[in-house]
Short mmCIF file of C-alpha atoms in Angstrom, two decimals:
data_model
loop_
_atom_site.label_atom_id
_atom_site.label_comp_id
_atom_site.label_asym_id
_atom_site.label_seq_id
_atom_site.Cartn_x
_atom_site.Cartn_y
_atom_site.Cartn_z
CA ARG A 1 0.68 -198.44 -78.39
CA ARG A 2 -0.35 -201.17 -75.88
CA ASP A 3 1.11 -203.87 -77.95
CA GLY A 4 4.68 -202.22 -77.84
CA LEU A 5 4.72 -201.00 -81.07
CA ALA A 6 4.75 -197.67 -82.88
CA GLY A 7 1.89 -196.26 -84.70
CA VAL A 8 1.89 -196.14 -88.35
CA HIS A 9 1.13 -193.55 -90.83
CA PRO A 10 -2.00 -193.10 -92.77
CA TYR A 11 -2.21 -195.01 -96.05
CA PHE A 12 -1.64 -192.95 -99.19
CA TYR A 13 -0.55 -195.24 -101.83
CA PRO A 14 -2.55 -196.12 -104.67
CA PRO A 15 -5.09 -199.02 -104.00
CA PRO A 16 -3.78 -201.64 -105.97
CA PHE A 17 -0.68 -201.59 -103.46
CA LEU A 18 -3.24 -203.06 -101.15
CA LEU A 19 -3.10 -206.46 -102.93
CA GLY A 20 -0.04 -207.06 -100.70
CA ALA A 21 -2.28 -207.16 -98.01
CA PRO A 22 -1.97 -210.74 -97.05
CA ILE A 23 1.52 -209.63 -96.05
CA ALA A 24 0.12 -208.34 -92.84
CA HIS A 25 -0.72 -211.88 -91.54
CA VAL A 26 3.05 -212.47 -91.32
CA PRO A 27 4.47 -211.47 -88.01
CA LEU A 28 6.07 -208.32 -87.84
CA THR A 29 9.64 -209.06 -87.07
CA THR A 30 9.65 -211.73 -89.88
CA ALA A 31 8.03 -209.51 -92.26
CA TYR A 32 10.66 -206.53 -91.47
CA ARG A 33 13.61 -209.22 -91.83
CA VAL A 34 12.30 -210.56 -95.07
CA TRP A 35 11.58 -207.12 -96.55
CA PHE A 36 15.09 -206.11 -95.57
CA TRP A 37 16.88 -208.61 -97.33
CA LEU A 38 14.43 -207.99 -100.42
CA ASP A 39 15.68 -204.66 -100.39
CA LEU A 40 19.18 -205.70 -100.48
CA VAL A 41 18.44 -208.05 -103.56
CA LEU A 42 16.39 -205.19 -105.23
CA SER A 43 19.46 -203.06 -104.88
CA VAL A 44 21.53 -205.37 -106.88
CA VAL A 45 18.74 -205.80 -109.64
CA SER A 46 18.42 -202.14 -109.81
CA VAL A 47 21.90 -201.84 -110.27
CA ALA A 48 21.92 -204.67 -112.96
CA PHE A 49 19.02 -203.09 -114.99
CA LEU A 50 20.48 -199.77 -114.82
CA ALA A 51 23.71 -201.07 -116.01
CA ALA A 52 21.73 -203.03 -118.97
CA ALA A 53 20.21 -199.73 -119.90
CA TRP A 54 23.08 -197.48 -119.93
CA GLY A 55 26.09 -199.79 -119.82
CA ARG A 56 26.51 -200.74 -123.52
CA GLY A 57 29.58 -198.80 -124.91
CA ARG A 58 30.15 -197.23 -121.44
CA PRO A 59 32.41 -199.56 -119.48
CA ALA A 60 32.45 -197.27 -116.34
CA VAL A 61 28.89 -196.99 -115.82
CA PRO A 62 28.33 -200.49 -114.11
CA TRP A 63 31.29 -199.67 -111.68
CA LEU A 64 29.72 -196.20 -110.98
CA LEU A 65 26.48 -197.64 -110.20
CA ALA A 66 27.90 -199.98 -107.61
CA ILE A 67 29.78 -197.06 -105.88
CA ALA A 68 27.16 -194.94 -105.73
CA PHE A 69 24.65 -197.61 -104.41
CA GLY A 70 27.04 -199.17 -102.03
CA GLY A 71 28.20 -195.77 -100.81
CA ALA A 72 25.10 -193.69 -100.42
CA THR A 73 23.54 -193.89 -96.84
CA ALA A 74 20.21 -193.42 -98.39
CA VAL A 75 20.17 -196.80 -99.76
CA ALA A 76 20.84 -198.11 -96.11
CA ASN A 77 18.18 -195.69 -94.57
CA ASN A 78 15.92 -197.08 -97.08
CA HIS A 79 16.43 -200.72 -96.05
CA GLY A 80 16.64 -199.65 -92.40
CA MET A 81 13.16 -197.94 -92.53
CA GLY A 82 11.57 -200.69 -94.62
CA GLN A 83 10.60 -198.33 -97.62
CA MET A 84 9.79 -199.41 -101.09
CA ASN A 85 12.06 -197.06 -103.00
CA VAL A 86 14.24 -199.65 -104.20
CA LEU A 87 11.25 -201.92 -105.44
CA THR A 88 9.95 -199.13 -107.71
CA LEU A 89 13.24 -198.15 -108.72
CA ALA A 90 14.17 -201.83 -110.02
CA LEU A 91 10.92 -202.03 -111.78
CA VAL A 92 11.67 -198.56 -113.46
CA ALA A 93 15.10 -199.71 -114.33
CA GLY A 94 13.93 -202.80 -115.82
CA GLY A 95 11.63 -200.73 -118.05
CA LEU A 96 14.26 -198.38 -118.90
CA ALA A 97 16.56 -201.63 -119.94
CA ALA A 98 13.42 -202.95 -121.84
CA ASP A 99 12.80 -199.61 -123.76
CA GLU A 100 16.35 -199.47 -124.81
CA ARG A 101 16.05 -202.72 -126.21
CA ASP A 102 12.60 -201.61 -128.18
CA ARG A 103 10.62 -203.92 -125.97
CA GLN A 104 7.82 -201.27 -125.31
CA GLY A 105 5.21 -203.80 -124.33
CA LEU A 106 7.56 -205.39 -121.43
CA ALA A 107 8.85 -201.88 -120.45
CA GLY A 108 5.24 -200.36 -120.16
CA VAL A 109 3.90 -203.37 -117.77
CA LEU A 110 7.09 -202.81 -115.72
CA LEU A 111 6.47 -199.10 -115.34
CA GLY A 112 2.70 -199.56 -114.92
CA VAL A 113 3.22 -201.88 -111.94
CA ALA A 114 5.72 -199.27 -110.49
CA CYS A 115 3.22 -196.44 -111.01
CA MET A 116 0.37 -198.55 -109.30
CA ALA A 117 2.93 -199.13 -106.16
CA LYS A 118 4.20 -195.44 -106.13
CA MET A 119 2.40 -192.84 -108.04
CA SER A 120 5.66 -190.59 -108.83
CA PRO A 121 7.09 -192.86 -111.53
CA ALA A 122 4.21 -191.50 -113.88
CA PHE A 123 6.61 -188.69 -114.63
CA PHE A 124 8.45 -191.42 -116.90
CA VAL A 125 5.17 -192.23 -118.69
CA ALA A 126 5.08 -188.49 -119.60
CA TRP A 127 8.53 -188.69 -120.64
CA TRP A 128 7.53 -191.56 -122.94
CA MET A 129 4.92 -189.61 -124.56
CA LEU A 130 7.13 -186.92 -125.48
CA ARG A 131 9.46 -189.43 -127.15
CA GLY A 132 6.47 -191.03 -128.78
CA ARG A 133 6.92 -194.17 -127.38
CA TYR A 134 3.24 -194.87 -127.33
CA LYS A 135 3.17 -198.52 -127.12
CA ALA A 136 4.89 -198.38 -123.91
CA VAL A 137 2.56 -195.63 -122.53
CA GLY A 138 -0.09 -197.81 -123.64
CA ALA A 139 1.01 -200.76 -122.02
CA ALA A 140 1.52 -198.82 -118.77
CA VAL A 141 -1.72 -197.31 -118.69
CA LEU A 142 -3.26 -200.90 -119.34
CA THR A 143 -1.39 -202.39 -116.71
CA GLY A 144 -2.60 -199.58 -114.27
CA VAL A 145 -6.11 -200.36 -115.26
CA VAL A 146 -5.66 -204.30 -115.03
CA LEU A 147 -4.29 -203.97 -111.46
CA SER A 148 -6.77 -201.51 -110.38
CA VAL A 149 -9.64 -203.77 -111.47
CA ALA A 150 -7.72 -206.62 -109.72
CA ALA A 151 -7.69 -204.52 -106.58
CA PHE A 152 -11.45 -204.76 -106.42
CA ALA A 153 -10.99 -207.78 -104.70
CA VAL A 154 -9.84 -206.01 -101.64
CA VAL A 155 -10.67 -202.41 -102.42
CA PRO A 156 -14.21 -201.41 -103.86
CA TRP A 157 -14.72 -198.77 -106.41
CA SER A 158 -15.94 -196.40 -103.85
CA VAL A 159 -12.75 -196.37 -102.19
CA GLN A 160 -10.60 -196.25 -105.19
CA TRP A 161 -12.66 -193.26 -106.40
CA HIS A 162 -12.09 -191.47 -102.91
CA PHE A 163 -8.34 -191.98 -103.44
CA TYR A 164 -8.21 -190.61 -106.92
CA THR A 165 -10.54 -187.61 -106.25
CA GLY A 166 -10.06 -186.85 -102.52
CA VAL A 167 -6.67 -188.34 -101.36
CA LEU A 168 -4.36 -187.83 -104.29
CA PRO A 169 -5.46 -184.05 -104.96
CA GLY A 170 -4.12 -183.28 -101.43
CA PHE A 171 -0.47 -184.23 -102.26
CA GLY A 172 -0.11 -180.99 -103.84
CA SER A 173 -0.74 -179.25 -100.22
CA GLY A 174 1.24 -181.88 -98.00
CA ASP A 175 -2.16 -183.32 -96.91
CA TYR A 176 -1.24 -186.85 -97.30
CA ASN A 177 -4.32 -188.29 -96.12
CA GLY A 178 -3.72 -187.14 -92.46
CA LEU A 179 -0.02 -187.56 -92.40
CA SER A 180 1.23 -185.87 -89.06
CA VAL A 181 4.89 -185.34 -89.87
CA PRO A 182 5.64 -181.58 -90.28
CA ILE A 183 7.01 -180.14 -93.38
CA GLY A 184 9.52 -178.23 -91.80
CA LEU A 185 11.12 -181.50 -90.37
CA PHE A 186 14.82 -181.92 -90.53
CA GLY A 187 15.63 -184.14 -93.46
CA ASN A 188 12.56 -182.98 -95.81
CA HIS A 189 14.71 -182.15 -98.94
CA ALA A 190 11.82 -181.17 -101.22
CA LEU A 191 11.72 -177.79 -102.62
CA ALA A 192 8.24 -177.10 -101.14
CA ASP A 193 10.06 -177.05 -97.69
CA LEU A 194 11.74 -173.90 -98.60
CA TYR A 195 8.49 -172.32 -99.68
CA ASN A 196 7.16 -173.62 -96.32
CA ILE A 197 9.87 -171.46 -94.43
CA LEU A 198 9.08 -168.58 -96.71
CA LEU A 199 5.63 -168.55 -96.44
CA PRO A 200 4.54 -170.76 -93.48
CA GLY A 201 1.26 -172.66 -93.44
CA ASP A 202 -0.09 -174.69 -90.43
CA GLY A 203 3.15 -176.79 -90.24
CA ARG A 204 1.69 -179.85 -91.85
CA THR A 205 0.27 -178.23 -95.06
CA LEU A 206 1.36 -175.48 -97.38
CA SER A 207 -0.11 -171.90 -97.25
CA PRO A 208 -2.07 -171.20 -100.16
CA VAL A 209 0.71 -168.90 -101.83
CA ALA A 210 3.24 -171.65 -101.20
CA ARG A 211 0.96 -174.16 -102.68
CA LEU A 212 0.67 -171.93 -105.80
CA LEU A 213 4.43 -171.67 -105.83
CA SER A 214 4.87 -175.63 -105.67
CA THR A 215 2.46 -176.14 -108.40
CA ALA A 216 4.20 -173.49 -110.48
CA THR A 217 7.52 -175.38 -109.84
CA LEU A 218 6.08 -178.57 -110.92
CA VAL A 219 4.73 -177.18 -114.07
CA GLY A 220 7.91 -175.30 -114.79
CA VAL A 221 10.12 -178.29 -114.44
CA LEU A 222 7.85 -180.20 -116.57
CA ALA A 223 8.00 -177.54 -119.23
CA VAL A 224 11.90 -177.01 -119.11
CA MET A 225 12.16 -180.97 -119.39
CA GLY A 226 9.87 -180.74 -122.21
CA VAL A 227 11.66 -178.33 -124.23
CA ALA A 228 15.14 -179.60 -123.64
CA PHE A 229 14.29 -183.18 -124.37
CA ARG A 230 12.08 -182.42 -127.38
CA GLY A 231 14.37 -183.56 -130.35
CA PRO A 232 16.06 -186.60 -131.28
CA SER A 233 18.69 -188.39 -128.94
CA ASP A 234 21.19 -190.89 -128.66
CA ALA A 235 21.72 -193.63 -125.48
CA VAL A 236 23.65 -191.18 -123.57
CA ALA A 237 21.42 -188.30 -123.80
CA ARG A 238 18.36 -190.70 -122.84
CA SER A 239 20.18 -191.61 -119.73
CA GLY A 240 20.45 -188.19 -118.71
CA GLN A 241 17.06 -187.53 -119.63
CA ALA A 242 15.84 -190.42 -117.45
CA ALA A 243 18.03 -189.49 -114.77
CA ALA A 244 16.76 -185.76 -114.89
CA VAL A 245 13.08 -187.17 -114.61
CA ALA A 246 14.04 -189.16 -111.40
CA VAL A 247 15.59 -186.20 -109.94
CA ALA A 248 12.55 -184.11 -110.75
CA MET A 249 10.48 -186.57 -108.73
CA LEU A 250 12.49 -185.61 -105.63
CA ILE A 251 12.27 -181.82 -106.01
CA VAL A 252 8.66 -181.19 -106.70
CA PRO A 253 6.76 -183.07 -104.14
CA VAL A 254 5.96 -181.62 -100.60
CA TYR A 255 8.01 -184.32 -98.75
CA THR A 256 11.18 -185.73 -100.02
CA TYR A 257 13.03 -187.80 -97.21
CA GLU A 258 16.51 -189.65 -97.00
CA HIS A 259 15.29 -192.81 -98.07
CA HIS A 260 13.81 -191.24 -101.27
CA LEU A 261 17.17 -190.06 -102.39
CA VAL A 262 18.16 -193.50 -104.04
CA TRP A 263 16.39 -192.07 -106.95
CA ALA A 264 18.94 -189.55 -107.36
CA LEU A 265 21.93 -191.84 -107.36
CA PRO A 266 21.55 -192.46 -111.37
CA ALA A 267 22.11 -188.99 -112.11
CA ALA A 268 25.48 -188.61 -110.19
CA VAL A 269 26.35 -191.99 -112.17
CA VAL A 270 25.73 -190.49 -115.69
CA VAL A 271 27.07 -187.13 -115.54
CA VAL A 272 30.32 -188.35 -113.92
CA ASP A 273 30.54 -191.05 -116.75
CA ALA A 274 29.48 -188.52 -119.31
CA ALA A 275 32.29 -185.98 -118.14
CA LEU A 276 34.91 -188.56 -117.69
CA SER A 277 34.26 -189.89 -121.43
CA GLY A 278 34.36 -185.93 -122.83
CA ARG A 279 30.72 -185.59 -123.50
CA LEU A 280 30.59 -183.16 -120.75
CA GLY A 281 33.00 -180.65 -119.51
CA LYS A 282 35.01 -181.17 -116.54
CA GLY A 283 33.10 -178.60 -114.51
CA TRP A 284 30.09 -180.93 -114.66
CA LEU A 285 32.24 -183.65 -113.25
CA VAL A 286 33.10 -181.50 -110.28
CA LEU A 287 29.63 -180.43 -109.66
CA ALA A 288 28.32 -184.05 -110.05
CA LEU A 289 30.80 -185.11 -107.39
CA ALA A 290 30.09 -182.43 -105.00
CA CYS A 291 26.51 -183.27 -105.25
CA PHE A 292 27.01 -186.94 -104.93
CA PHE A 293 28.96 -186.38 -101.64
CA VAL A 294 26.26 -184.21 -100.27
CA VAL A 295 23.26 -186.54 -101.28
CA ALA A 296 25.34 -189.49 -99.94
CA PHE A 297 26.34 -187.76 -96.71
CA ASP A 298 24.88 -189.29 -93.59
CA LEU A 299 21.74 -187.41 -92.42
CA GLU A 300 22.32 -187.85 -88.41
CA THR A 301 25.95 -186.31 -89.10
CA LEU A 302 24.71 -183.47 -91.12
CA ARG A 303 22.16 -182.78 -88.22
CA ALA A 304 24.65 -182.52 -85.67
CA LEU A 305 27.03 -180.26 -87.83
CA ALA A 306 23.96 -177.98 -88.45
CA ARG A 307 22.96 -178.02 -84.68
CA ALA A 308 26.69 -177.06 -83.67
CA ALA A 309 27.11 -174.46 -86.39
CA GLY A 310 24.37 -172.11 -85.42
CA ASP A 311 22.52 -169.75 -87.47
CA PRO A 312 22.72 -168.97 -90.46
CA TRP A 313 24.73 -172.13 -91.07
CA THR A 314 22.32 -174.36 -89.45
CA ARG A 315 19.69 -173.50 -92.03
CA VAL A 316 22.14 -173.56 -94.85
CA LEU A 317 23.43 -177.30 -94.01
CA ALA A 318 19.63 -178.26 -93.37
CA GLU A 319 18.79 -177.36 -97.32
CA SER A 320 21.95 -178.72 -98.52
CA LYS A 321 20.67 -181.72 -99.97
CA LEU A 322 18.03 -179.73 -101.70
CA TRP A 323 20.60 -177.74 -103.32
CA ALA A 324 22.39 -180.86 -104.41
CA LEU A 325 19.62 -182.15 -105.86
CA ILE A 326 19.04 -179.11 -107.89
CA GLY A 327 22.69 -179.45 -109.09
CA LEU A 328 22.20 -182.98 -110.23
CA PHE A 329 19.17 -182.04 -112.01
CA ALA A 330 20.71 -179.26 -113.83
CA ALA A 331 23.63 -181.56 -114.79
CA SER A 332 21.62 -184.39 -115.84
CA LEU A 333 19.17 -182.00 -117.75
CA ARG A 334 22.43 -180.78 -119.69
CA LEU A 335 23.32 -184.32 -120.62
CA GLY A 336 19.87 -184.99 -121.55
CA ALA A 337 19.81 -182.11 -124.11
CA SER A 338 23.38 -182.67 -125.22
CA TYR A 339 22.82 -184.29 -128.56
CA ALA A 340 18.87 -183.67 -128.63
CA ARG A 341 19.02 -182.54 -132.15
CA ARG A 342 21.59 -185.19 -133.40
CA PRO A 343 19.99 -188.42 -134.55
CA GLU A 344 21.69 -191.70 -133.08
CA GLY A 345 24.27 -193.07 -135.12
CA THR A 346 25.53 -189.85 -136.78
#
């Protein structure tokens, strides 16, 4: 642009996120630096909340979380690009910690705020419904309503209605309110990218058949988790369930970029911990470590390796993080179902 700044992507976050619009009056360089350091603080907060949720009786969990968040390039990518994944992860992690202490109201409020900043944490609301955590679900929904009403100060009803009826439905095809980034961009780790390769559309939205497959994947993933997690569980199994939900948030959208992969780190942690403690077999340990290595691997280095390798290895390496996500999903799903029919304390 004439002012020397790069153009920005179209807005496709929930309307209450615009309550942060006054930040636009802060000079860009200052805002970037403040957000960068805030992201660093929120990374520590996320680790602390996840340790509080899952660390009781599992002394390795806090250390594994610190290693995972300190060693994954996705965390640095999130901070460098000024993304909001760590903010929403901190809110979700706080909600999980509160829920483990049966503070459902607080848990719901935190998750409700996360959902109004980024839609995908709504997967956790569905998980709570499956587990009968209705107070937490109600608090999350009420929080969303309150924030939406508060957003009327900056976003009229007509615009909010347009988002939920016009913009949001387009997410399933890759139409993110006019986002011009191609689906096939190197570094898109979503399963929809594979569908787009096999059944190409116009490059920025899925073809009708690919969209049907993507929708079927969403329904299938939710159904598999619903069946696997339907019974009683203990704290270790619940950590696996929450981790599986977080990874599912990465597999089923049309776009999953490097900075989104911070959501996959908890899955590697809980599976490694479960394997080290004997809850899962050592094969799951090998799988989780291998998947974490791939997820944490530097994207630019991976891109260079893919270019140098040539076909068919170029495509194999390009999709390697997707396969790692699928592996982490399978491992955390197994952990989440490990004691699904064994009540806690027995």
